[in-house]
């Protein structure tokens, strides 16, 4: 029996009496679809290794992170883990530093490229943003290590995740619904919609919310999408934020489309979203670390190159960067 949603607001179309949903979209998958996907990827031995092998891929796309450079910037630390440095504040998104993203430490998707910096090498973290509760975005061992590293770190999470994060030792946790905002030392954090879902056990599907984040400072907006499939609801972000200086958009975990289209955008949709949100610049995340779907680790950047050419967007406007690389904001 599903639990009652303590946050339920019937005036909001992404709320349900027992949890949350994607407005305008039915349930996005079924146990039969999952079984078919697992069977087919096993039969086809997917995903295939990168063309240059895993060592060659790492040589091309990985570098150690250097946090000694001044100024407002963002570092990509792999998958959806980003470190923003804005006005002296350090903001971390979806921190995942563990070897596996799984309920257990000995089984599940394994990290294939190392983190560009261990937690003990990070600067003191002021704010952590969590997009949703999937294991590749909400990694509890990483949170516990991060809290020891930065005891006064403040967490901002979607509805329903406060208690779980507090159990890891966090002392300051704020929960936000879509379009809620919180201002900390002159920086505004706004929860924005995403088309996704949530689950950590067999009994809690869609009982906690998912979202993206807009970070606003110095009259500039920086968009972190979290996980999202394509949806017209995302276009409301452009209506509320007339200018997006930099967007971090996912390009991986998209194959096969019949299974993943309802969960993750592919490179073509990422470029489309970049254009429709009128982002001044974007860079690619959510690829190159874990084999979560059927495409090879090196397929997303190749597909992104094709999408940029097809849609007339330059590679300077929508960038591919190495794990560990820094972009000035």
CSV table of C-alpha atoms in Angstrom, one decimal:
chain,number,residue,atom,x,y,z
A,1,UNK,CA,0.0,0.0,0.0
A,2,UNK,CA,1.6,3.3,-1.1
A,3,UNK,CA,2.2,5.9,1.7
A,4,UNK,CA,0.3,9.1,1.7
A,5,UNK,CA,2.3,12.1,0.4
A,6,UNK,CA,2.8,14.5,3.3
A,7,UNK,CA,3.6,17.3,0.9
A,8,UNK,CA,0.5,16.8,-1.3
A,9,UNK,CA,-0.9,20.0,-2.7
A,10,UNK,CA,-3.8,19.4,-5.1
A,11,UNK,CA,-3.2,22.7,-6.9
A,12,UNK,CA,0.2,21.4,-8.2
A,13,UNK,CA,0.0,19.0,-11.1
A,14,UNK,CA,3.3,17.3,-10.3
A,15,UNK,CA,1.9,16.2,-6.9
A,16,UNK,CA,-0.1,13.1,-6.3
A,17,UNK,CA,-1.8,11.8,-3.1
A,18,UNK,CA,1.0,9.1,-2.8
A,19,UNK,CA,4.0,11.0,-4.3
A,20,UNK,CA,5.0,12.9,-7.4
A,21,UNK,CA,4.7,12.6,-11.2
A,22,UNK,CA,5.7,14.0,-14.5
A,23,UNK,CA,2.7,16.2,-15.6
A,24,UNK,CA,1.3,15.1,-18.9
A,25,UNK,CA,3.2,11.7,-19.0
A,26,UNK,CA,1.9,8.3,-17.9
A,27,UNK,CA,4.1,5.9,-15.9
A,28,UNK,CA,7.3,5.7,-17.8
A,29,UNK,CA,8.3,2.0,-17.5
A,30,UNK,CA,7.2,-1.4,-16.3
A,31,UNK,CA,8.8,-4.5,-14.9
A,32,UNK,CA,8.3,-6.1,-18.3
A,33,UNK,CA,10.2,-3.3,-20.1
A,34,UNK,CA,13.1,-3.6,-17.6
A,35,UNK,CA,13.3,-7.4,-18.1
A,36,UNK,CA,13.3,-7.0,-21.9
A,37,UNK,CA,16.1,-4.4,-21.7
A,38,UNK,CA,18.2,-6.5,-19.4
A,39,UNK,CA,17.7,-9.6,-21.6
A,40,UNK,CA,18.5,-7.8,-24.9
A,41,UNK,CA,21.7,-6.1,-23.5
A,42,UNK,CA,22.9,-9.4,-22.2
A,43,UNK,CA,22.3,-11.1,-25.5
A,44,UNK,CA,24.0,-8.3,-27.5
A,45,UNK,CA,26.9,-8.0,-25.0
A,46,UNK,CA,26.2,-4.3,-24.4
A,47,UNK,CA,27.7,-1.9,-23.8
A,48,UNK,CA,30.7,-2.4,-25.9
A,49,UNK,CA,34.1,-1.0,-24.8
A,50,UNK,CA,35.3,2.4,-26.1
A,51,UNK,CA,37.1,2.2,-29.5
A,52,UNK,CA,40.4,3.0,-27.8
A,53,UNK,CA,39.8,0.7,-24.9
A,54,UNK,CA,39.2,1.9,-21.4
A,55,UNK,CA,42.8,3.1,-20.8
A,56,UNK,CA,42.8,5.0,-24.1
A,57,UNK,CA,39.4,6.6,-23.2
A,58,UNK,CA,40.8,7.7,-19.8
A,59,UNK,CA,43.9,9.2,-21.4
A,60,UNK,CA,41.7,11.3,-23.7
A,61,UNK,CA,39.0,12.4,-21.3
A,62,UNK,CA,40.5,12.6,-17.7
A,63,UNK,CA,42.7,15.0,-15.9
A,64,UNK,CA,43.3,15.8,-12.2
A,65,UNK,CA,41.3,18.8,-10.9
A,66,UNK,CA,43.2,21.9,-9.9
A,67,UNK,CA,41.3,24.1,-7.5
A,68,UNK,CA,44.0,26.7,-7.0
A,69,UNK,CA,42.8,29.1,-9.7
A,70,UNK,CA,40.9,32.2,-8.5
A,71,UNK,CA,37.6,33.5,-9.9
A,72,UNK,CA,34.1,32.2,-10.5
A,73,UNK,CA,34.3,28.8,-12.2
A,74,UNK,CA,32.8,25.3,-12.4
A,75,UNK,CA,34.7,22.0,-12.4
A,76,UNK,CA,33.3,18.8,-13.8
A,77,UNK,CA,34.2,16.0,-11.3
A,78,UNK,CA,32.5,13.3,-13.3
A,79,UNK,CA,28.9,12.2,-14.0
A,80,UNK,CA,26.6,14.8,-12.4
A,81,UNK,CA,29.1,16.0,-9.7
A,82,UNK,CA,30.1,19.6,-10.3
A,83,UNK,CA,31.9,22.1,-8.1
A,84,UNK,CA,30.9,25.7,-8.5
A,85,UNK,CA,33.0,28.5,-7.1
A,86,UNK,CA,30.9,31.6,-7.0
A,87,UNK,CA,31.7,34.8,-5.0
A,88,UNK,CA,33.9,32.6,-2.7
A,89,UNK,CA,31.1,30.1,-2.1
A,90,UNK,CA,31.7,26.5,-3.0
A,91,UNK,CA,28.7,24.6,-4.2
A,92,UNK,CA,28.7,20.9,-5.0
A,93,UNK,CA,26.0,19.1,-7.0
A,94,UNK,CA,25.1,15.4,-6.7
A,95,UNK,CA,28.3,14.4,-5.0
A,96,UNK,CA,29.3,10.8,-6.0
A,97,UNK,CA,32.9,9.8,-5.1
A,98,UNK,CA,32.3,6.0,-4.4
A,99,UNK,CA,33.5,3.1,-6.6
A,100,UNK,CA,30.0,1.9,-7.2
A,101,UNK,CA,26.5,3.4,-7.4
A,102,UNK,CA,24.4,0.8,-5.8
A,103,UNK,CA,22.6,-0.2,-2.6
A,104,UNK,CA,25.6,-2.4,-1.8
A,105,UNK,CA,29.4,-1.8,-2.1
A,106,UNK,CA,30.2,-5.1,-3.8
A,107,UNK,CA,27.8,-5.1,-6.8
A,108,UNK,CA,26.3,-2.7,-9.2
A,109,UNK,CA,27.5,-0.1,-11.8
A,110,UNK,CA,31.2,0.4,-11.2
A,111,UNK,CA,33.2,3.6,-11.8
A,112,UNK,CA,35.3,3.2,-14.9
A,113,UNK,CA,37.1,6.6,-14.7
A,114,UNK,CA,38.5,7.7,-11.4
A,115,UNK,CA,37.3,10.9,-9.6
A,116,UNK,CA,39.5,13.9,-10.6
A,117,UNK,CA,39.8,14.8,-6.9
A,118,UNK,CA,39.2,12.9,-3.7
A,119,UNK,CA,36.9,14.5,-1.1
A,120,UNK,CA,39.9,15.4,1.1
A,121,UNK,CA,41.3,17.5,-1.7
A,122,UNK,CA,38.2,19.6,-2.1
A,123,UNK,CA,38.0,23.1,-0.7
A,124,UNK,CA,35.5,23.5,2.2
A,125,UNK,CA,32.0,23.0,0.8
A,126,UNK,CA,29.3,25.5,1.7
A,127,UNK,CA,26.3,24.1,-0.2
A,128,UNK,CA,25.4,20.8,-1.7
A,129,UNK,CA,22.5,20.5,-4.2
A,130,UNK,CA,20.8,17.1,-4.7
A,131,UNK,CA,18.7,16.6,-7.8
A,132,UNK,CA,17.0,13.2,-6.8
A,133,UNK,CA,17.5,10.0,-4.9
A,134,UNK,CA,18.9,7.6,-7.5
A,135,UNK,CA,22.1,6.0,-6.4
A,136,UNK,CA,24.2,7.6,-9.1
A,137,UNK,CA,23.1,11.0,-7.8
A,138,UNK,CA,22.6,10.5,-4.1
A,139,UNK,CA,25.5,8.4,-2.7
A,140,UNK,CA,25.2,8.1,1.1
A,141,UNK,CA,28.9,7.1,1.7
A,142,UNK,CA,30.0,10.2,-0.2
A,143,UNK,CA,27.7,12.4,1.8
A,144,UNK,CA,29.0,11.0,5.1
A,145,UNK,CA,32.6,11.6,4.0
A,146,UNK,CA,31.7,15.1,2.8
A,147,UNK,CA,30.0,16.0,6.1
A,148,UNK,CA,33.2,15.0,7.9
A,149,UNK,CA,35.2,17.1,5.5
A,150,UNK,CA,32.9,20.2,5.8
A,151,UNK,CA,30.8,19.7,9.0
A,152,UNK,CA,28.8,22.9,8.5
A,153,UNK,CA,27.8,22.2,4.9
A,154,UNK,CA,24.3,23.1,4.0
A,155,UNK,CA,22.2,20.7,1.9
A,156,UNK,CA,19.3,21.8,-0.4
A,157,UNK,CA,17.2,18.9,-1.6
A,158,UNK,CA,13.9,18.1,-3.3
A,159,UNK,CA,10.8,17.4,-1.2
A,160,UNK,CA,11.1,14.1,0.8
A,161,UNK,CA,14.8,13.8,1.1
A,162,UNK,CA,15.5,15.9,4.2
A,163,UNK,CA,15.3,13.0,6.7
A,164,UNK,CA,17.5,10.7,4.7
A,165,UNK,CA,20.2,13.4,4.4
A,166,UNK,CA,20.0,14.3,8.1
A,167,UNK,CA,20.5,10.6,9.0
A,168,UNK,CA,24.0,10.9,7.4
A,169,UNK,CA,24.9,13.6,9.9
A,170,UNK,CA,23.9,16.8,8.1
A,171,UNK,CA,22.9,19.6,10.4
A,172,UNK,CA,21.3,22.0,7.9
A,173,UNK,CA,19.0,20.6,5.3
A,174,UNK,CA,16.4,22.5,3.3
A,175,UNK,CA,13.7,20.9,1.2
A,176,UNK,CA,12.3,22.8,-1.9
A,177,UNK,CA,9.4,22.1,-4.3
A,178,UNK,CA,9.6,23.1,-7.9
A,179,UNK,CA,10.0,26.9,-8.3
A,180,UNK,CA,10.8,27.4,-4.6
A,181,UNK,CA,13.9,29.5,-4.0
A,182,UNK,CA,16.4,29.9,-1.1
A,183,UNK,CA,19.0,32.8,-0.8
A,184,UNK,CA,22.3,32.1,0.9
A,185,UNK,CA,24.9,34.9,1.2
A,186,UNK,CA,23.6,36.6,-1.9
A,187,UNK,CA,23.3,33.5,-4.1
A,188,UNK,CA,19.8,32.3,-5.0
A,189,UNK,CA,19.1,28.6,-5.4
A,190,UNK,CA,15.9,27.7,-7.3
A,191,UNK,CA,14.4,24.2,-7.8
A,192,UNK,CA,13.3,23.8,-11.4
A,193,UNK,CA,11.3,21.0,-13.0
A,194,UNK,CA,12.7,17.9,-14.6
A,195,UNK,CA,11.1,14.9,-16.2
A,196,UNK,CA,12.4,12.0,-14.3
A,197,UNK,CA,11.4,9.7,-11.4
A,198,UNK,CA,12.7,8.5,-8.0
A,199,UNK,CA,13.3,5.2,-6.3
A,200,UNK,CA,15.8,3.7,-3.8
A,201,UNK,CA,13.9,0.6,-2.6
A,202,UNK,CA,11.1,-1.7,-3.9
A,203,UNK,CA,8.6,0.3,-1.9
A,204,UNK,CA,9.3,4.0,-2.4
A,205,UNK,CA,8.9,4.7,-6.1
A,206,UNK,CA,8.2,8.4,-6.8
A,207,UNK,CA,7.6,9.2,-3.1
A,208,UNK,CA,10.3,11.9,-3.2
A,209,UNK,CA,10.6,14.7,-5.7
A,210,UNK,CA,13.2,15.2,-8.5
A,211,UNK,CA,14.4,18.5,-9.9
A,212,UNK,CA,17.1,20.5,-11.6
A,213,UNK,CA,18.7,23.6,-10.0
A,214,UNK,CA,19.2,27.2,-11.1
A,215,UNK,CA,22.0,29.0,-9.3
A,216,UNK,CA,21.7,32.8,-9.6
A,217,UNK,CA,24.4,35.4,-8.6
A,218,UNK,CA,25.7,38.6,-10.0
A,219,UNK,CA,22.7,38.9,-12.3
A,220,UNK,CA,23.7,35.6,-14.0
A,221,UNK,CA,22.0,32.3,-14.0
A,222,UNK,CA,23.7,28.9,-14.0
A,223,UNK,CA,21.5,25.8,-14.8
A,224,UNK,CA,22.2,22.3,-13.5
A,225,UNK,CA,19.6,20.0,-15.1
A,226,UNK,CA,20.1,16.9,-12.9
A,227,UNK,CA,18.6,14.0,-14.7
A,228,UNK,CA,15.8,14.7,-17.2
A,229,UNK,CA,14.1,13.4,-20.2
A,230,UNK,CA,12.9,15.9,-22.8
A,231,UNK,CA,9.6,17.7,-21.9
A,232,UNK,CA,7.8,20.9,-22.8
A,233,UNK,CA,7.7,21.6,-19.1
A,234,UNK,CA,11.4,22.4,-19.3
A,235,UNK,CA,10.6,25.4,-21.5
A,236,UNK,CA,9.0,27.2,-18.6
A,237,UNK,CA,12.6,27.5,-17.2
A,238,UNK,CA,13.4,29.9,-20.1
A,239,UNK,CA,10.2,31.9,-19.4
A,240,UNK,CA,11.2,32.4,-15.8
A,241,UNK,CA,14.9,32.9,-16.4
A,242,UNK,CA,15.3,35.2,-19.4
A,243,UNK,CA,19.1,34.6,-19.6
A,244,UNK,CA,21.1,31.4,-18.8
A,245,UNK,CA,24.8,32.1,-18.7
A,246,UNK,CA,25.9,28.5,-18.4
A,247,UNK,CA,24.1,25.2,-18.5
A,248,UNK,CA,25.3,21.7,-17.5
A,249,UNK,CA,23.3,19.3,-19.6
A,250,UNK,CA,23.4,15.5,-19.6
A,251,UNK,CA,24.3,13.6,-22.8
A,252,UNK,CA,24.7,10.0,-21.5
A,253,UNK,CA,22.6,6.9,-20.4
A,254,UNK,CA,20.2,7.3,-23.4
A,255,UNK,CA,20.3,3.9,-25.2
A,256,UNK,CA,18.1,2.1,-26.1
A,257,UNK,CA,15.7,4.9,-26.7
A,258,UNK,CA,12.5,2.8,-26.3
A,259,UNK,CA,13.6,2.3,-22.7
A,260,UNK,CA,15.5,5.5,-21.9
A,261,UNK,CA,13.6,8.2,-23.8
A,262,UNK,CA,11.3,8.7,-20.8
A,263,UNK,CA,14.3,9.1,-18.4
A,264,UNK,CA,17.3,10.8,-20.1
A,265,UNK,CA,17.8,13.2,-22.9
A,266,UNK,CA,20.2,12.1,-25.6
A,267,UNK,CA,22.9,14.4,-27.2
A,268,UNK,CA,20.4,15.5,-29.9
A,269,UNK,CA,17.9,16.5,-27.3
A,270,UNK,CA,20.6,18.2,-25.2
A,271,UNK,CA,21.5,20.5,-28.1
A,272,UNK,CA,17.8,21.1,-28.7
A,273,UNK,CA,17.3,22.0,-25.0
A,274,UNK,CA,20.4,24.3,-25.1
A,275,UNK,CA,18.8,26.1,-28.1
A,276,UNK,CA,15.3,26.3,-26.7
A,277,UNK,CA,16.4,27.6,-23.3
A,278,UNK,CA,18.6,30.2,-25.1
A,279,UNK,CA,21.6,29.2,-23.1
A,280,UNK,CA,24.7,31.4,-23.8
A,281,UNK,CA,27.0,28.4,-23.2
A,282,UNK,CA,26.5,24.8,-22.2
A,283,UNK,CA,28.8,21.8,-21.4
A,284,UNK,CA,28.1,18.1,-21.3
A,285,UNK,CA,27.8,16.0,-18.1
A,286,UNK,CA,26.4,12.6,-17.1
A,287,UNK,CA,28.6,10.5,-19.4
A,288,UNK,CA,32.1,8.9,-19.3
A,289,UNK,CA,32.1,7.4,-15.8
A,290,UNK,CA,29.5,4.7,-15.4
A,291,UNK,CA,28.0,2.3,-17.9
A,292,UNK,CA,24.3,2.8,-16.9
A,293,UNK,CA,22.8,2.2,-20.4
A,294,UNK,CA,23.7,0.5,-23.6
A,295,UNK,CA,25.8,3.1,-25.4
A,296,UNK,CA,29.6,2.8,-25.1
A,297,UNK,CA,31.5,5.4,-22.9
A,298,UNK,CA,32.8,7.2,-26.0
A,299,UNK,CA,29.5,7.3,-28.0
A,300,UNK,CA,28.0,10.4,-26.3
A,301,UNK,CA,30.7,12.8,-27.4
A,302,UNK,CA,30.6,11.5,-30.9
A,303,UNK,CA,26.8,11.9,-31.0
A,304,UNK,CA,27.1,15.3,-29.6
A,305,UNK,CA,29.5,16.4,-32.4
A,306,UNK,CA,26.9,15.2,-34.9
A,307,UNK,CA,24.0,16.9,-33.1
A,308,UNK,CA,25.9,20.2,-32.9
A,309,UNK,CA,26.7,20.1,-36.7
A,310,UNK,CA,23.1,19.2,-37.5
A,311,UNK,CA,21.6,21.9,-35.4
A,312,UNK,CA,24.1,24.6,-36.3
A,313,UNK,CA,25.6,25.1,-32.8
A,314,UNK,CA,29.3,25.6,-32.4
A,315,UNK,CA,31.5,23.4,-30.3
A,316,UNK,CA,32.6,26.6,-28.4
A,317,UNK,CA,28.9,27.3,-27.5
A,318,UNK,CA,28.2,23.7,-26.3
A,319,UNK,CA,31.5,22.3,-25.0
A,320,UNK,CA,32.9,18.8,-24.3
A,321,UNK,CA,35.4,19.0,-21.4
A,322,UNK,CA,37.5,16.5,-19.6
A,323,UNK,CA,36.7,15.1,-16.2
A,324,UNK,CA,38.5,17.4,-13.9
A,325,UNK,CA,38.4,20.4,-16.2
A,326,UNK,CA,37.5,23.9,-15.2
A,327,UNK,CA,35.3,26.4,-17.0
A,328,UNK,CA,35.3,30.1,-16.1
A,329,UNK,CA,31.9,31.5,-15.3
